[in-house]
XYZ file of C-alpha atoms in Angstrom:
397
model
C 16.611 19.008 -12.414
C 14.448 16.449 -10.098
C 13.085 18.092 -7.457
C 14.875 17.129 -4.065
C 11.933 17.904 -1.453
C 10.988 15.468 1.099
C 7.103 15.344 -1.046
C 8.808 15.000 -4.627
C 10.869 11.807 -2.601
C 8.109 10.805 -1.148
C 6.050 10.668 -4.432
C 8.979 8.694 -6.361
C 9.403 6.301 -3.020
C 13.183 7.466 -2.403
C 12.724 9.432 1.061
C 14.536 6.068 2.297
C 11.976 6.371 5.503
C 13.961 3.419 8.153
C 9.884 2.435 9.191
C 10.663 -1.456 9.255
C 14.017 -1.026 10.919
C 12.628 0.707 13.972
C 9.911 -1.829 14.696
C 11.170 -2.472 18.070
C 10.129 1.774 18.534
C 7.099 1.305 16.512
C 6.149 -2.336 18.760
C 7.164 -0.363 21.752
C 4.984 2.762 21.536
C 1.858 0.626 20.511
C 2.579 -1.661 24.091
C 2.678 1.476 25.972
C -0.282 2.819 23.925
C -2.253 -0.428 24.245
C -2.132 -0.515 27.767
C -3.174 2.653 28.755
C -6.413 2.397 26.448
C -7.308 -1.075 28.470
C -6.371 0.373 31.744
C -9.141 3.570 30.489
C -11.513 1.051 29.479
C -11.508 -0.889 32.347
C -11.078 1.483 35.455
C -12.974 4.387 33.623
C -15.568 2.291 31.120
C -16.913 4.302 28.620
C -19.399 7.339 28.375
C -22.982 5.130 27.131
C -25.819 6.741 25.258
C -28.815 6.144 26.336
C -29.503 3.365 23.878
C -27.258 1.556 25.782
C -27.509 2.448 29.669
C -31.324 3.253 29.001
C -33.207 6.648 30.158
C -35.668 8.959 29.099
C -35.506 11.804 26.429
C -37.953 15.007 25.998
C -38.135 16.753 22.821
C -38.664 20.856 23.557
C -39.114 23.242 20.945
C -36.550 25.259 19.844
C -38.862 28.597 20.443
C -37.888 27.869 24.200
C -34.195 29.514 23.846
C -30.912 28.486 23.272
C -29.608 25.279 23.620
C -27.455 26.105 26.551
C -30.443 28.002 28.320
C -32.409 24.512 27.454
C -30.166 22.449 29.519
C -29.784 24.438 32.528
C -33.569 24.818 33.204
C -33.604 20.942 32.443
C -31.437 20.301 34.754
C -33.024 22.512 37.595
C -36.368 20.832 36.724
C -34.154 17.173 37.155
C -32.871 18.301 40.191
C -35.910 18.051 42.380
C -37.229 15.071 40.431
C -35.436 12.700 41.893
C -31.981 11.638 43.285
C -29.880 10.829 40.614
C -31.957 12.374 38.043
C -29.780 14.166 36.026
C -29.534 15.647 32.397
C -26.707 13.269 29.972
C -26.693 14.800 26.865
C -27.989 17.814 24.765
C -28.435 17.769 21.042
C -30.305 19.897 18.245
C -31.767 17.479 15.760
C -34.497 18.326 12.694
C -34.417 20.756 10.183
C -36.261 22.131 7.776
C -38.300 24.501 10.167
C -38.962 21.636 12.284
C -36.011 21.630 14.442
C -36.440 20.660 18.362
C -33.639 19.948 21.722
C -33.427 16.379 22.547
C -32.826 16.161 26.068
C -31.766 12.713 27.585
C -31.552 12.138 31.116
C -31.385 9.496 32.890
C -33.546 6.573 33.412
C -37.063 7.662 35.249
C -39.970 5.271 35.983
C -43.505 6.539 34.270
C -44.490 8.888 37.025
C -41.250 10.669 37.462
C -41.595 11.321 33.407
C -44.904 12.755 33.597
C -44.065 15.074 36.516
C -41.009 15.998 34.648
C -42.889 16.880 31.366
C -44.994 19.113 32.785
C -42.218 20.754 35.066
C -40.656 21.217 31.981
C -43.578 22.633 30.199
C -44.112 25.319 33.007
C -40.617 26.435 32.950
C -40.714 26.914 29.136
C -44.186 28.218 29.477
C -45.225 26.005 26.571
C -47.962 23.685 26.510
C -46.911 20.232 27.951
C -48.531 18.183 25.189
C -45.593 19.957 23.075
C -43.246 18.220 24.640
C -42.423 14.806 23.307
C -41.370 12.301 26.206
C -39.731 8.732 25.184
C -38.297 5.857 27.277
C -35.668 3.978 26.031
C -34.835 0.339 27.549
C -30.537 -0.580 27.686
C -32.065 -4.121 26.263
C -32.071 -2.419 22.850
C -28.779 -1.469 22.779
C -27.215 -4.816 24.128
C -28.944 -6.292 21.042
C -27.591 -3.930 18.910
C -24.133 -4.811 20.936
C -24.790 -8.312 20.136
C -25.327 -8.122 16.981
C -21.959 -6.174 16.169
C -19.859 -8.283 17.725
C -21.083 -11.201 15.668
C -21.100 -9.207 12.430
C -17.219 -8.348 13.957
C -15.952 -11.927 14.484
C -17.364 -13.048 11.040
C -15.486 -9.790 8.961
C -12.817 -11.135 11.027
C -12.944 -14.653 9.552
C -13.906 -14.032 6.038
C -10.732 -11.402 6.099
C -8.413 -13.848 7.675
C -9.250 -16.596 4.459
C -8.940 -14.100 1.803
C -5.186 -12.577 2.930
C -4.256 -15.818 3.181
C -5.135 -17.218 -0.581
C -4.732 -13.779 -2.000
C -1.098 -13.309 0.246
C -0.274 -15.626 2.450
C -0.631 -16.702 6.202
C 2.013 -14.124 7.818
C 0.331 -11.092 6.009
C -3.140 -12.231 7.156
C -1.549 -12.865 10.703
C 0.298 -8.613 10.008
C -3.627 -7.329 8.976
C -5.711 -9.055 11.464
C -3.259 -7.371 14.177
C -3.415 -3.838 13.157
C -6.984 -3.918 12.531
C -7.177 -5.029 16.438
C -4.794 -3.005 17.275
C -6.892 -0.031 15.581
C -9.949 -0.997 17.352
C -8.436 -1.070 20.726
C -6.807 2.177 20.341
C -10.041 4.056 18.721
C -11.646 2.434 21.771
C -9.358 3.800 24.049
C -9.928 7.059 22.708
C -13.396 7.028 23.113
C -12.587 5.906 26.920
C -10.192 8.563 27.606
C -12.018 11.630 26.283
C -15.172 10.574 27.319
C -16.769 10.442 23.918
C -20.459 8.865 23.525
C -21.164 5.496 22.843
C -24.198 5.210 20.611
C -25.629 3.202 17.702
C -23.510 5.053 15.260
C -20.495 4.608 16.874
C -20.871 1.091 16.805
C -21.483 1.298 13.021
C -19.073 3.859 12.246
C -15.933 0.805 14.343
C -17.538 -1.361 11.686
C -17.154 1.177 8.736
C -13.278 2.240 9.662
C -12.586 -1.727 9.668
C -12.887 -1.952 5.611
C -10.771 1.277 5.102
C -8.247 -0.488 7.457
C -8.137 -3.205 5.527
C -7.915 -1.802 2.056
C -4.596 0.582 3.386
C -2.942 -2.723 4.364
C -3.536 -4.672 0.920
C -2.218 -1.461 -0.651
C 1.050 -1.864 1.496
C 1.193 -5.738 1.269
C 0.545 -6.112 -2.385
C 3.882 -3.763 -2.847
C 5.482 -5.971 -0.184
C 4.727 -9.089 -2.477
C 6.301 -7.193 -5.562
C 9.411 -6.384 -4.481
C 9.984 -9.525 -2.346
C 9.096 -11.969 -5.261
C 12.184 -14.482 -6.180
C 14.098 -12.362 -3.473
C 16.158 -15.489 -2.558
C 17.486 -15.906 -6.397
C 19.738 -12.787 -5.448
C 21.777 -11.613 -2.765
C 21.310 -7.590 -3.399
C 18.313 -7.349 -0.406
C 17.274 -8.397 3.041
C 13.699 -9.595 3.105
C 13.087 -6.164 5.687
C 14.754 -4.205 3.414
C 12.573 -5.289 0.145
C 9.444 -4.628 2.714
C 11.077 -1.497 3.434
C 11.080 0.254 -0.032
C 7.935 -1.191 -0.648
C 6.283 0.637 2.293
C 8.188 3.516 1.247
C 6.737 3.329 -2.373
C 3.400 3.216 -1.014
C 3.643 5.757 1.478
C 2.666 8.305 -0.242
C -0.444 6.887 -1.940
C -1.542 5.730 1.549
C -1.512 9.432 2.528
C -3.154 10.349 -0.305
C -6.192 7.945 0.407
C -6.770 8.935 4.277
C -6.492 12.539 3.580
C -8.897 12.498 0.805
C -10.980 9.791 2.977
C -10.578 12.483 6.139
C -11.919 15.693 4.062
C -15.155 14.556 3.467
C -15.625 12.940 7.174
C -14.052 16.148 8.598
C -16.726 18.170 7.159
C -19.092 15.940 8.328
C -17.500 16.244 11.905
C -16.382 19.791 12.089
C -19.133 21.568 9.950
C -22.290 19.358 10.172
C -22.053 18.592 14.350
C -19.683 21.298 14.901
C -21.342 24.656 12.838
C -24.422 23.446 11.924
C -25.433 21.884 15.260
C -26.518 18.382 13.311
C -26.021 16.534 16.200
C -27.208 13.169 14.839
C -23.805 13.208 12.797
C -21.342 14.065 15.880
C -20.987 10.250 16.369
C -20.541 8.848 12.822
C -18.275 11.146 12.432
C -16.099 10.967 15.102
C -15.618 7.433 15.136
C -14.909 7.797 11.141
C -11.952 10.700 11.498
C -10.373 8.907 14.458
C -10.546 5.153 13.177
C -9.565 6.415 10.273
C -6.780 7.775 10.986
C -5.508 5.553 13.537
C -5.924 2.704 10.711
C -3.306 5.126 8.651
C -1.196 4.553 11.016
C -1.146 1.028 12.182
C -1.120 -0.239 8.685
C 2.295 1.564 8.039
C 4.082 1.163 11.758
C 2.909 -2.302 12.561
C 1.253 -4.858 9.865
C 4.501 -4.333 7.722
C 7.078 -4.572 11.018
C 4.895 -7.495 12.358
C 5.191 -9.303 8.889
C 8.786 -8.966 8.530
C 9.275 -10.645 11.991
C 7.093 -13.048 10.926
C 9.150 -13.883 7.200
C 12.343 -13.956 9.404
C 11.658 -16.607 11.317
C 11.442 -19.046 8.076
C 14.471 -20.638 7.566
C 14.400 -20.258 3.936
C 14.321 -16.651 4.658
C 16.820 -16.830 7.409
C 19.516 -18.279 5.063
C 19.238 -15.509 2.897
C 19.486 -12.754 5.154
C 22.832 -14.451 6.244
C 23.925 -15.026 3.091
C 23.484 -11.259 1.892
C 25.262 -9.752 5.128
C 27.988 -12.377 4.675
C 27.838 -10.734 1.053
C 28.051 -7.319 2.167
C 30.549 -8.259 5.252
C 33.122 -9.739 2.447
C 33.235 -6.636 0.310
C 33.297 -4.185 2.798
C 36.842 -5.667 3.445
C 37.701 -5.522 0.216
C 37.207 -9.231 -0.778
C 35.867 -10.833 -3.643
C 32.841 -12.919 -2.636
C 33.306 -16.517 -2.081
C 32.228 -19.425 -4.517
C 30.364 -21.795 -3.454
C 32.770 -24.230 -0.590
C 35.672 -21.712 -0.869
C 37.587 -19.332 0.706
C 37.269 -15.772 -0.704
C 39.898 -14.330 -2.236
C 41.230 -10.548 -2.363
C 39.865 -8.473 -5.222
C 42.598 -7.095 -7.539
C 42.517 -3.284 -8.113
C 44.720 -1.590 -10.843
C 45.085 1.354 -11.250
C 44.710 2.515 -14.995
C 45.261 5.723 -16.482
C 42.334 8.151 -16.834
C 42.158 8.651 -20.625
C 39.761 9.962 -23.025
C 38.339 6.271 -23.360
C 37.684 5.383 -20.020
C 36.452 8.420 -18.741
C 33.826 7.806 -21.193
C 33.073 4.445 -20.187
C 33.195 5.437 -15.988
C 29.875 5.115 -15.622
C 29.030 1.641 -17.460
C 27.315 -1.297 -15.499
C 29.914 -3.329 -14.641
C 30.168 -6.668 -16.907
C 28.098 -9.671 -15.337
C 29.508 -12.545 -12.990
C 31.159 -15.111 -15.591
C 30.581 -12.301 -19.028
C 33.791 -12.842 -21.656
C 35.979 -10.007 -21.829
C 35.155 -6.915 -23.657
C 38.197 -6.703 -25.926
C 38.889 -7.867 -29.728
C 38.200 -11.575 -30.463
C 41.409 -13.331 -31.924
C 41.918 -13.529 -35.664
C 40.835 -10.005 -36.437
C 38.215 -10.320 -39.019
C 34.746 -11.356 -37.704
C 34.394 -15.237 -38.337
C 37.595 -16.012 -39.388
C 40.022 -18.507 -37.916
C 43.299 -17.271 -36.148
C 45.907 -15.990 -38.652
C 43.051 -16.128 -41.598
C 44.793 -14.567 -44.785
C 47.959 -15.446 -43.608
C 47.819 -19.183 -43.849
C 51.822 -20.453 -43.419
C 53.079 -21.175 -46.974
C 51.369 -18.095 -48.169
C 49.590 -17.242 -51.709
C 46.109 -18.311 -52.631
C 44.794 -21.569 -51.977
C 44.971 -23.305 -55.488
């Protein structure tokens, strides 16, 4: 017996999932979702590494104490250094045996550095000239800024001409918007929480955009199966072909961004989070949230989007019609219509259930315009009517 589990349906595409006929929800919930990512982004910015909103960083031995312990003596030494001198972010980096803290603070002109150094070094009671002091200038990371954006707009473009000769223009129109739309919310994210922006975040947005990608040509290539020749017939909707088709690929899309998560979890969760490798805290991040937020917006809004898209063709338009007119006639019991006339009621008689056709119950019904199933005339195969009985009788002499 088949199994009947929401999985086992899932795997054979039958869980019947209404994902394109609740667009309106789906369209809805990204609006509300949308705007409360630009209204982070714009009233509360974002949290900038110091590649970005420049500063200095000192390297301390580990020998000194705990990371923790680290921080808050930093901080007291930041404290009289300046106002607005301040400690931004912690992180263990090395290994090997040569592990040190990276302490990055904010921005400090040359004299303030050296003062803190050696601070630092009497606190610690290490030798100064162990502690490795670096200024970084926000120029760098604008360039770096720079130089994703333009590496953004022409992914953008080289994506937009291949959808449309491998698809066609309202898929390409479906992908470009959820990979925007999973940008803006991963940014939004990053606003909200009050993640860090680095260097590797900006590479890890630019990583999550190809996985984004390939989960929508997965969808839309199904979508261009099942709606191939769909006008020749009158059986489906253009949403509903799109429908099954993100149905039958649901479950391999899960299958990619959970085996795509694992690995990037463990990066996230076990390298930054257990092992203290701080340097992968923000490739990761970015990678499990982009990536799953491009899960997402590839099934809830490129299909939806490219369904409102197809309707608005009149080719497609005149279909849709001409399958609920379809469905509207034989719901009330009428035969449908030829061509230019009016439909007619469809005959039922009742037969009696015999050994015959309760064997035959569950046969395909015959084909618009088949011949009847019964015996041909004239009995014998080939022969004329009344063969072998020819009036006059006897053999033909």
């Amino acid at each position: 017996m088949a199994e009947t589990g929401l999985a086992a349906r899932l795997y054979r595409g039958e869980a019947g999932l209404n994902i394109v006929g609740r667009r309106k929800m789906w369209f809805t919930v990204a609006a509300v979702l949308v705007l409360i990512a630009l209204g982070s982004v714009i009233f509360r910015g974002f949290s900038l590494g110091i590649e970005f909103a420049g500063g200095n960083s000192f390297q301390v031995p580990t020998s000194v104490g705990t990371l923790e312990q680290a921080e808050e003596r930093a901080g007291e030494v930041l404290a009289t250094a300046g106002e607005g001198a301040r400690v931004v972010t912690t992180q263990q980096v090395g290994g090997g045996g040569d592990e040190f803290y990276e302490l990055r603070t904010t921005e400090l002109d040359a004299e303030q550095a050296e003062a803190v150094r050696t601070a630092l070094g009497q606190v610690f009671n290490i030798d100064p000239a162990e502690i490795a002091s670096n200024r970084v200038s926000e120029a760098w990371g604008s360039q770096v800024t720079n130089r994703a954006l333009l590496g953004l707009v022409i992914f953008l473009a080289l994506v937009t001409v291949y959808l449309v000769l491998r698809f066609e223009w309202q898929m390409a129109v479906g992908a470009i918007f959820a990979l925007v739309m999973n940008l803006v919310l991963t940014a939004g994210l990053y606003s909200i929480v009050g993640f860090e922006v680095t260097p590797s975040t900006i590479i890890g947005f630019l990583t999550i955009l190809g996985f984004a990608l390939y989960d929508v040509v997965v969808v839309f290539d199904k979508v261009q199966e099942n709606t191939r020749g769909i006008t020749a017939n009158n059986n489906q909707t253009y949403g509903e072909a799109a429908n099954l088709a993100v149905n039958q690929s649901l479950m391999r899309s899960i299958n990619t961004s959970v085996v795509a998560l694992l690995p990037v979890g463990g990066i996230l969760f076990i390298g930054a989070g257990l092992l203290g490798a701080g340097t992968l805290k923000d490739l990761g991040l970015v990678l499990f949230v982009g990536m799953a937020m491009a899960f997402l917006t590839s099934i809830t809004l490129a299909t939806p989007l490219l369904v409102v898209l197809k309707n608005r063709d009149p080719r497609i338009q005149a279909h849709n019609k001409r399958v609920l007119a379809r469905r509207s006639t034989v719901s009330r019991g009428e035969a449908p219509a030829k061509a230019g006339g009016p439909s007619r009621p469809v005959e039922r008689e009742e037969e009696p259930v015999t050994a015959e056709t309760g064997a035959l119950a569950g046969a395909a019904a015959p084909k618009v315009g088949a011949r009847p199933a019964g015996k041909r005339s004239g009995g014998a195969r080939g022969g004329r009517p009344g063969g072998g009985n020819r009036p006059g009788g006897g053999k033909r002499r």
